[in-house]
DNA sequence: TCAAAAGTGTTTCACTTACACCCATGG
DNA sequence: CCATGGGTGTAAGTGAAACACTTTTGA
């Protein structure tokens, strides 16, 4: 197919840690909408769409996400990769810029009828190259969980360490020791104790201390694993 | 200004570690060309240009770089950020996708008359928003020097540890201990001894052992600084 | 008083850095 | 034989992981 012009679209991989069914442990979820028209009718797609000529990409994706979720819920938004294969979608040649968006636990935004949260570990049939984008976003998120404070965008304002441990588990895919998590994050200045305590759960147990993220903006907290500057 | 359509361009920040003047220590350099026409006539710009409708972004930037440097010299190429402010350049609205390109030391590719290497530490007046792109690329490169094998794309096939130390110094901006550099990189499997030795320099001194990078493809070598998987 | 959940303390381990000292070469 | 640069050994420090043990609560 020969293209004569190029369109530009933005797509967002919006993640939230959510409870599914009666399961005790929450899982990582991604926001998808189901296509009602061909091509790929019935397949699930990432929210987003055409970029207008008078808006930059972050504005564009925020505008388009506003139709899906309350944008105030979006605690973090960052650029991912660009997908530019000339025939990645049928029709006019379209370059896609992808974004990673994060919604805090445990908000439950209103969703349009065609839109749903899906387990990242159990994705439905997806439209076009969107599954690659989800995988890419997940990889990026998991990496950043260990050397940035990006968790602030997935956690509530205040939380116990068990809650935070669940969030790390959901994003990383492997269990994390709550004790060590606390020590690592407090030492780095990522976590601050609020001084208050939560109430005990339904089945008793000692109430947990409440923490909050020190910053509510993205920050790299562990830049140099090796080859640090001298001093 | 009201735009009615959107163009898409690619721009590359091409780095090389180079000797400048009689200085003993090489420095990080970026490839720039000087604009001969308005706007920003005389200012220095990144290589790149309009994306054709039938090529993806990596192909496009490779094609356009071929006019500046021998593409065989380009040992690494990766996507950076997209710049999308509607008025970032005069004329039609243009979205720019930027790339990071790396050329090994100490190649000296032929350059067109309008093109030169410039010290990253002493940049000339630059066109449009290109200085931001260079800063962004430098930050990304410095970060990746410490947790990936990306140095393979800046180093010769074989090299002594002093050479490698200079390359790390040039990219990171602070001195690195050659001894520890060797230990860190060999343990991670990034560096392999060749078993051969270099000849002594002009002023005598013990000849250095020669090393090579184990892989000639980009690889993350130190994924988890903390919160590693159990086991 | 028991189970559940949270928190503390301690040991072990892996890695990195810093630095003093020894080695090989050319002039 | 000495200046120059390369290489080795080692000690100290950091920070993370694992895990047993203690504390606090609800029922």
Coordinates of C-alpha atoms (C1' of nucleotides) in Angstrom, one line a residue:
Chain A
X1 CA 0.0 0.0 0.0
X2 CA 1.3 3.4 -1.0
X3 CA 0.6 6.2 1.5
X4 CA 0.4 9.9 0.4
X5 CA 0.2 11.5 3.8
X6 CA 0.8 10.8 7.5
X7 CA -1.5 11.0 10.4
X8 CA -0.4 11.2 14.0
X9 CA -2.2 9.6 16.9
X10 CA -1.6 9.3 20.7
X11 CA -2.4 6.2 22.7
X12 CA -2.3 5.7 26.4
X13 CA -1.6 2.6 28.4
X14 CA -3.4 3.5 31.7
X15 CA -2.6 1.2 34.6
X16 CA -4.2 0.8 38.0
X17 CA -3.8 -1.8 40.7
X18 CA -7.3 -3.2 41.3
X19 CA -9.1 -6.0 43.0
X20 CA -10.6 -8.6 40.6
X21 CA -13.4 -10.8 41.9
X22 CA -13.0 -12.1 45.5
X23 CA -9.3 -12.4 45.3
X24 CA -7.4 -11.0 48.3
X25 CA -4.5 -9.7 46.4
X26 CA -5.0 -6.9 43.9
X27 CA -3.6 -7.1 40.3
X28 CA -2.3 -4.8 37.7
X29 CA -5.0 -3.7 35.3
X30 CA -5.1 -1.7 32.1
X31 CA -7.9 0.4 30.7
X32 CA -9.2 -0.8 27.3
X33 CA -12.3 -0.1 25.2
X34 CA -14.0 -2.5 22.8
X35 CA -14.2 -1.5 19.2
X36 CA -17.7 -1.4 17.8
X37 CA -16.7 -1.0 14.2
X38 CA -14.4 -2.6 11.7
X39 CA -11.5 -3.0 11.4
X40 CA -10.9 -5.3 14.4
X41 CA -14.5 -5.0 15.6
X42 CA -14.9 -6.6 19.0
X43 CA -11.2 -6.4 19.7
X44 CA -10.0 -4.3 22.7
X45 CA -8.0 -1.1 22.1
X46 CA -6.0 1.5 24.0
X47 CA -7.7 4.9 24.5
X48 CA -6.5 7.7 22.4
X49 CA -6.8 9.0 18.9
X50 CA -5.9 11.7 16.4
X51 CA -3.8 14.6 17.5
X52 CA -5.1 18.0 16.6
X53 CA -2.9 20.5 14.9
X54 CA -3.1 23.0 17.8
X55 CA -2.3 20.7 20.7
X56 CA 0.9 19.0 21.9
X57 CA 0.9 15.3 22.7
X58 CA 0.4 15.5 26.5
X59 CA -2.6 17.8 26.0
X60 CA -4.0 15.6 23.4
X61 CA -3.8 12.4 25.3
X62 CA -5.3 14.2 28.4
X63 CA -8.1 15.5 26.4
X64 CA -8.9 12.1 24.9
X65 CA -8.6 10.3 28.2
X66 CA -11.1 12.7 29.7
X67 CA -13.7 10.9 27.7
X68 CA -12.8 7.6 29.5
X69 CA -11.8 8.5 33.0
X70 CA -11.9 11.5 35.3
X71 CA -8.6 13.1 34.4
X72 CA -8.1 14.3 38.0
X73 CA -7.5 10.6 38.8
X74 CA -4.4 10.6 36.5
X75 CA -1.5 10.9 38.9
X76 CA 1.3 10.4 36.4
X77 CA 1.7 10.6 32.6
X78 CA 4.9 10.0 30.6
X79 CA 6.0 9.4 27.1
X80 CA 6.8 5.9 26.0
X81 CA 7.9 4.9 22.5
X82 CA 6.7 5.9 19.0
X83 CA 5.4 3.2 16.7
X84 CA 5.9 4.1 13.1
X85 CA 5.7 1.0 10.8
X86 CA 4.0 2.4 7.7
X87 CA 1.4 -0.4 7.7
X88 CA 0.9 -0.8 11.5
X89 CA -2.8 0.1 11.0
X90 CA -5.1 -0.2 7.9
X91 CA -6.0 3.1 6.2
X92 CA -3.9 6.2 6.1
X93 CA -0.4 5.9 7.4
X94 CA -0.5 6.7 11.1
X95 CA 2.4 7.2 13.5
X96 CA 1.4 6.4 17.1
X97 CA 3.0 8.1 20.2
X98 CA 2.3 6.1 23.3
X99 CA 2.0 7.3 26.9
X100 CA 2.0 5.6 30.3
X101 CA -0.7 6.8 32.6
X102 CA -1.2 5.8 36.2
X103 CA -4.4 5.9 38.4
X104 CA -4.1 5.5 42.2
X105 CA -5.5 2.6 44.1
X106 CA -8.3 2.1 45.0
X107 CA -10.2 4.8 43.0
X108 CA -13.1 3.4 40.9
X109 CA -13.7 6.0 38.2
X110 CA -16.9 5.9 36.2
X111 CA -16.3 4.2 32.8
X112 CA -18.2 4.5 29.5
X113 CA -20.1 1.4 28.5
X114 CA -17.5 0.2 26.0
X115 CA -14.6 0.6 28.4
X116 CA -13.3 -1.8 31.1
X117 CA -10.3 -2.7 33.2
X118 CA -8.5 -5.9 32.2
X119 CA -5.9 -7.9 34.1
X120 CA -2.5 -7.3 32.4
X121 CA -1.8 -11.0 33.1
X122 CA -4.9 -12.0 31.1
X123 CA -5.4 -9.7 28.2
X124 CA -8.3 -10.1 25.7
X125 CA -7.7 -10.1 22.0
X126 CA -6.3 -6.7 21.2
X127 CA -6.6 -4.5 18.1
X128 CA -3.6 -3.7 15.8
X129 CA -0.3 -3.5 17.6
X130 CA -1.7 -2.4 21.0
X131 CA -0.6 -5.6 22.9
X132 CA 3.0 -4.7 22.2
X133 CA 2.4 -1.3 23.6
X134 CA 0.9 -2.7 26.8
X135 CA 3.9 -5.0 27.2
X136 CA 6.3 -2.1 26.7
X137 CA 4.5 0.0 29.2
X138 CA 4.5 -2.8 31.8
X139 CA 8.2 -3.3 31.4
X140 CA 8.9 0.3 31.8
X141 CA 6.7 0.6 34.9
X142 CA 8.3 -2.5 36.5
X143 CA 11.7 -1.1 35.9
X144 CA 10.8 2.3 37.4
X145 CA 9.3 0.8 40.5
X146 CA 12.7 -0.1 41.6
X147 CA 14.7 3.1 41.1
X148 CA 12.1 5.9 41.2
X149 CA 9.2 7.1 43.4
X150 CA 6.7 6.3 40.7
X151 CA 4.7 4.2 43.1
X152 CA 3.2 7.5 44.4
X153 CA 0.9 7.5 41.4
X154 CA -0.4 4.0 42.1
X155 CA -0.9 4.3 45.9
X156 CA -3.5 6.2 47.9
X157 CA -2.6 9.4 49.8
X158 CA -2.0 7.4 52.9
X159 CA -1.5 3.7 53.1
X160 CA -0.2 0.9 55.3
X161 CA 2.9 -1.0 54.3
X162 CA 0.8 -4.1 53.4
X163 CA -1.1 -2.1 50.9
X164 CA 2.1 -0.8 49.4
X165 CA 3.5 -4.3 49.3
X166 CA 0.5 -5.4 47.4
X167 CA 1.0 -2.6 44.9
X168 CA 4.6 -3.5 44.4
X169 CA 3.7 -7.2 44.0
X170 CA 1.1 -6.4 41.4
X171 CA 3.4 -4.3 39.3
X172 CA 6.6 -6.3 39.7
X173 CA 5.1 -9.7 39.5
X174 CA 7.1 -11.2 42.4
X175 CA 6.6 -11.0 46.2
X176 CA 8.2 -8.2 48.1
X177 CA 9.1 -8.2 51.8
X178 CA 7.1 -5.4 53.5
X179 CA 9.8 -5.0 56.1
X180 CA 12.6 -4.4 53.7
X181 CA 10.4 -2.3 51.4
X182 CA 9.9 0.1 54.3
X183 CA 13.6 0.3 55.1
X184 CA 14.6 0.8 51.5
X185 CA 12.1 3.5 50.8
X186 CA 12.4 5.4 54.0
X187 CA 16.2 5.5 53.7
X188 CA 15.9 6.9 50.2
X189 CA 13.5 9.5 51.5
X190 CA 10.7 8.2 49.3
X191 CA 8.4 7.3 52.1
X192 CA 7.4 9.4 55.1
X193 CA 5.6 8.1 58.2
X194 CA 2.4 10.1 58.9
X195 CA 2.5 9.2 62.6
X196 CA -1.1 7.9 62.5
X197 CA -2.3 4.3 62.3
X198 CA -4.9 2.5 60.4
X199 CA -7.7 0.6 62.0
X200 CA -7.4 -3.1 62.2
X201 CA -8.9 -5.2 59.5
X202 CA -12.0 -7.4 59.7
X203 CA -10.1 -10.3 61.1
X204 CA -8.2 -8.5 63.8
X205 CA -4.5 -8.1 63.7
X206 CA -2.3 -5.2 64.8
X207 CA -3.1 -1.9 63.1
X208 CA -0.6 -0.7 60.6
X209 CA 1.3 2.6 60.7
X210 CA 0.3 4.9 57.9
X211 CA 2.8 6.3 55.4
X212 CA 2.7 8.7 52.5
X213 CA 5.0 9.3 49.6
X214 CA 7.2 12.3 50.4
X215 CA 6.8 13.8 46.9
X216 CA 3.8 13.8 44.7
X217 CA 5.9 14.3 41.6
X218 CA 8.0 11.8 39.7
X219 CA 11.6 11.6 40.9
X220 CA 14.5 9.3 40.3
X221 CA 15.7 8.0 43.7
X222 CA 18.5 5.6 42.9
X223 CA 20.3 6.9 39.9
X224 CA 23.6 5.1 40.1
X225 CA 23.6 1.5 40.8
X226 CA 27.3 1.4 40.1
X227 CA 29.9 3.9 38.9
X228 CA 28.6 6.6 41.2
X229 CA 30.3 9.9 41.3
X230 CA 33.2 10.1 43.8
X231 CA 32.8 11.5 47.3
Chain B
X1 CA -0.6 30.9 14.5
X2 CA -3.2 28.5 13.3
X3 CA -2.0 25.3 11.8
X4 CA -4.0 23.3 9.3
X5 CA -1.8 20.2 9.0
X6 CA 1.0 18.4 10.8
X7 CA 4.4 17.4 9.6
X8 CA 6.7 14.9 11.2
X9 CA 10.4 15.1 11.4
X10 CA 13.2 13.0 12.9
X11 CA 16.3 14.4 14.5
X12 CA 19.4 12.6 15.8
X13 CA 21.7 13.5 18.6
X14 CA 24.8 11.7 17.5
X15 CA 27.6 11.5 20.1
X16 CA 31.2 10.5 19.8
X17 CA 34.1 10.7 22.3
X18 CA 36.8 12.7 20.5
X19 CA 40.1 14.5 21.1
X20 CA 39.9 18.2 20.8
X21 CA 43.0 20.2 20.1
X22 CA 46.1 19.0 22.0
X23 CA 44.2 18.0 25.1
X24 CA 45.2 14.6 26.5
X25 CA 41.7 13.6 27.6
X26 CA 39.0 13.1 25.0
X27 CA 35.6 14.8 25.4
X28 CA 32.0 14.0 24.4
X29 CA 31.1 15.6 21.1
X30 CA 27.9 16.0 19.2
X31 CA 27.4 16.2 15.4
X32 CA 25.9 19.5 14.2
X33 CA 25.4 21.3 10.9
X34 CA 25.3 25.0 10.4
X35 CA 22.1 26.4 8.9
X36 CA 22.7 28.4 5.6
X37 CA 19.2 29.7 5.3
X38 CA 16.7 31.5 7.5
X39 CA 15.2 30.9 9.9
X40 CA 18.1 30.7 12.4
X41 CA 20.7 31.2 9.7
X42 CA 24.1 30.5 11.1
X43 CA 22.8 28.6 14.1
X44 CA 23.7 25.0 14.5
X45 CA 21.2 22.2 14.1
X46 CA 20.8 18.5 14.6
X47 CA 20.9 16.3 11.6
X48 CA 17.6 14.9 10.4
X49 CA 14.5 16.1 8.5
X50 CA 11.1 15.2 7.2
X51 CA 9.8 11.6 7.5
X52 CA 8.6 10.1 4.2
X53 CA 5.3 8.4 4.2
X54 CA 6.7 5.0 3.3
X55 CA 9.5 4.7 5.9
X56 CA 9.4 4.1 9.6
X57 CA 11.4 6.4 12.0
X58 CA 14.6 4.4 12.4
X59 CA 14.9 4.0 8.6
X60 CA 14.2 7.6 8.1
X61 CA 16.9 8.8 10.5
X62 CA 19.4 6.3 9.1
X63 CA 18.7 7.5 5.6
X64 CA 19.2 11.2 6.6
X65 CA 22.3 10.5 8.7
X66 CA 23.8 8.8 5.7
X67 CA 24.2 12.2 4.2
X68 CA 26.3 13.3 7.2
X69 CA 28.3 10.3 8.3
X70 CA 29.1 6.9 7.1
X71 CA 26.2 5.0 8.5
X72 CA 28.3 1.9 9.1
X73 CA 29.9 3.9 11.8
X74 CA 26.7 4.2 13.7
X75 CA 27.0 1.5 16.4
X76 CA 23.8 2.3 18.3
X77 CA 20.5 4.1 17.6
X78 CA 17.6 4.4 20.0
X79 CA 14.5 6.5 20.4
X80 CA 14.4 9.4 22.7
X81 CA 11.5 11.8 23.4
X82 CA 9.0 13.4 21.0
X83 CA 8.8 17.2 20.9
X84 CA 5.4 18.4 20.0
X85 CA 4.7 22.0 21.0
X86 CA 2.7 23.4 18.1
X87 CA 5.0 26.4 17.7
X88 CA 8.3 24.8 18.4
X89 CA 9.5 25.7 14.9
X90 CA 8.2 28.4 12.5
X91 CA 6.2 27.3 9.5
X92 CA 4.0 24.3 9.3
X93 CA 3.3 22.5 12.6
X94 CA 6.1 19.9 13.0
X95 CA 6.3 17.1 15.5
X96 CA 9.9 16.0 16.1
X97 CA 10.9 12.5 17.2
X98 CA 14.5 12.4 18.5
X99 CA 17.0 9.6 18.4
X100 CA 20.3 9.0 20.2
X101 CA 23.1 7.8 17.9
X102 CA 26.5 6.7 18.9
X103 CA 29.8 6.5 16.9
X104 CA 32.8 4.6 18.2
X105 CA 36.1 6.2 19.3
X106 CA 38.3 7.0 17.5
X107 CA 36.8 6.9 14.0
X108 CA 37.0 10.1 12.0
X109 CA 34.2 10.0 9.5
X110 CA 34.3 12.4 6.5
X111 CA 31.9 15.2 7.1
X112 CA 30.2 17.6 4.7
X113 CA 31.4 21.2 4.7
X114 CA 28.5 22.5 6.8
X115 CA 28.9 19.8 9.5
X116 CA 31.2 19.6 12.5
X117 CA 31.7 17.9 15.9
X118 CA 31.2 20.2 18.9
X119 CA 32.1 19.7 22.5
X120 CA 28.9 19.0 24.4
X121 CA 30.4 21.0 27.3
X122 CA 30.7 24.1 25.0
X123 CA 27.8 24.2 22.5
X124 CA 27.4 26.9 19.9
X125 CA 24.2 28.9 19.4
X126 CA 21.7 26.3 18.4
X127 CA 18.6 26.4 16.2
X128 CA 15.0 26.0 17.5
X129 CA 14.7 23.7 20.5
X130 CA 17.7 21.5 19.6
X131 CA 19.8 22.4 22.6
X132 CA 17.1 20.8 24.8
X133 CA 17.3 17.7 22.8
X134 CA 21.1 17.5 23.2
X135 CA 20.7 17.9 27.0
X136 CA 18.1 15.2 27.1
X137 CA 20.3 12.8 25.1
X138 CA 23.3 13.4 27.3
X139 CA 21.3 12.7 30.4
X140 CA 20.0 9.5 28.9
X141 CA 23.5 8.4 27.8
X142 CA 25.1 9.1 31.1
X143 CA 22.3 7.1 32.9
X144 CA 22.7 4.2 30.6
X145 CA 26.5 4.1 31.0
X146 CA 26.0 2.8 34.5
X147 CA 23.4 0.1 34.1
X148 CA 23.8 -1.1 30.5
X149 CA 26.6 -2.2 28.1
X150 CA 26.0 0.9 25.9
X151 CA 29.6 1.7 26.1
X152 CA 30.3 -0.9 23.3
X153 CA 28.9 1.7 20.8
X154 CA 31.5 4.3 21.9
X155 CA 34.6 2.2 22.3
X156 CA 36.8 0.6 19.6
X157 CA 36.7 -3.1 18.9
X158 CA 39.6 -3.6 21.3
X159 CA 40.9 -1.2 23.9
X160 CA 42.9 -0.8 27.1
X161 CA 41.2 0.0 30.3
X162 CA 42.7 3.5 30.2
X163 CA 40.9 4.2 26.9
X164 CA 37.7 2.9 28.4
X165 CA 38.2 4.9 31.5
X166 CA 38.5 8.1 29.3
X167 CA 35.3 7.2 27.5
X168 CA 33.4 6.8 30.8
X169 CA 34.9 10.0 32.0
X170 CA 33.8 11.9 28.9
X171 CA 30.3 10.7 29.0
X172 CA 29.7 10.7 32.8
X173 CA 31.6 13.9 33.5
X174 CA 33.4 12.6 36.6
X175 CA 36.5 10.5 37.0
X176 CA 36.2 6.7 37.1
X177 CA 38.8 4.4 38.6
X178 CA 40.1 2.1 35.9
X179 CA 40.7 -0.8 38.3
X180 CA 37.2 -0.8 39.6
X181 CA 35.7 -0.3 36.2
X182 CA 37.4 -3.4 35.1
X183 CA 36.1 -5.4 38.0
X184 CA 32.6 -4.2 37.8
X185 CA 32.3 -4.8 34.0
X186 CA 34.0 -8.1 34.0
X187 CA 31.8 -9.5 36.8
X188 CA 28.7 -8.4 35.0
X189 CA 30.0 -10.1 31.8
X190 CA 30.1 -6.9 29.9
X191 CA 33.8 -7.0 29.3
X192 CA 35.9 -9.9 28.0
X193 CA 39.8 -10.0 28.1
X194 CA 41.2 -10.7 24.6
X195 CA 44.4 -12.1 26.1
X196 CA 46.5 -9.7 24.0
X197 CA 48.3 -6.6 25.1
X198 CA 48.7 -3.1 23.6
X199 CA 52.1 -1.6 22.9
X200 CA 53.4 0.9 25.4
X201 CA 52.7 4.6 24.8
X202 CA 55.2 7.2 23.7
X203 CA 56.4 7.9 27.2
X204 CA 57.0 4.3 28.3
X205 CA 54.9 2.6 30.9
X206 CA 53.6 -0.9 31.2
X207 CA 51.6 -2.1 28.2
X208 CA 47.9 -2.5 29.0
X209 CA 45.8 -5.6 28.5
X210 CA 43.3 -5.4 25.7
X211 CA 39.6 -6.0 26.3
X212 CA 36.5 -6.1 24.1
X213 CA 32.8 -5.8 24.9
X214 CA 31.2 -9.2 25.1
X215 CA 28.1 -8.2 23.2
X216 CA 27.9 -5.9 20.2
X217 CA 24.2 -5.3 20.9
X218 CA 22.6 -3.1 23.5
X219 CA 21.8 -5.0 26.8
X220 CA 20.7 -4.0 30.3
X221 CA 23.2 -5.4 32.7
X222 CA 22.1 -4.2 36.1
X223 CA 18.4 -4.1 36.0
X224 CA 17.5 -4.1 39.7
X225 CA 19.4 -1.9 42.0
X226 CA 17.0 -2.8 44.8
X227 CA 13.8 -4.8 45.0
X228 CA 15.3 -7.7 43.1
X229 CA 13.3 -10.8 42.5
X230 CA 13.8 -13.4 45.3
X231 CA 16.1 -16.3 44.9
Chain C
dT1 C1' -6.2 -16.9 75.1
dC2 C1' -5.7 -17.5 70.3
dA3 C1' -5.1 -16.2 65.5
dA4 C1' -4.0 -12.6 62.5
dA5 C1' -1.4 -8.8 61.1
dA6 C1' 2.4 -5.4 61.9
dG7 C1' 6.8 -4.3 63.3
dT8 C1' 11.8 -5.0 65.2
dG9 C1' 16.3 -6.9 65.4
dT10 C1' 19.9 -9.3 63.6
dT11 C1' 22.6 -12.0 60.6
dT12 C1' 24.4 -12.8 56.2
dC13 C1' 25.7 -11.7 51.9
dA14 C1' 27.0 -9.3 47.7
dC15 C1' 28.9 -5.5 45.7
dT16 C1' 31.5 -1.3 45.3
dT17 C1' 34.9 1.9 46.5
dA18 C1' 39.3 3.6 48.0
dC19 C1' 43.9 3.1 48.2
dA20 C1' 48.4 1.3 49.1
dC21 C1' 51.6 -1.4 46.8
dC22 C1' 53.8 -4.1 43.1
dC23 C1' 55.0 -4.8 37.9
dA24 C1' 56.5 -3.8 33.1
dT25 C1' 58.3 -0.8 29.8
dG26 C1' 61.0 3.1 27.4
dG27 C1' 64.4 6.4 27.7
Chain D
dC1 C1' 67.7 3.5 37.3
dC2 C1' 63.9 6.3 37.1
dA3 C1' 59.6 8.1 35.4
dT4 C1' 55.3 6.5 33.6
dG5 C1' 51.6 4.0 33.3
dG6 C1' 49.2 -0.7 34.2
dG7 C1' 47.7 -4.3 37.5
dT8 C1' 46.9 -6.6 42.1
dG9 C1' 45.4 -7.1 46.7
dT10 C1' 42.8 -5.8 50.4
dA11 C1' 40.2 -3.5 53.8
dA12 C1' 36.2 -0.8 54.7
dG13 C1' 31.7 0.7 53.9
dT14 C1' 27.1 0.3 52.1
dG15 C1' 22.9 -1.5 51.5
dA16 C1' 19.8 -5.2 50.6
dA17 C1' 17.7 -9.9 51.7
dA18 C1' 16.1 -13.3 54.8
dC19 C1' 14.0 -14.7 58.7
dA20 C1' 13.1 -15.5 63.6
dC21 C1' 11.0 -13.1 67.1
dT22 C1' 8.0 -9.7 69.5
dT23 C1' 4.0 -6.6 69.7
dT24 C1' -0.7 -5.2 69.1
dT25 C1' -5.1 -5.9 68.0
dG26 C1' -10.2 -8.3 67.4
dA27 C1' -12.8 -12.1 68.4

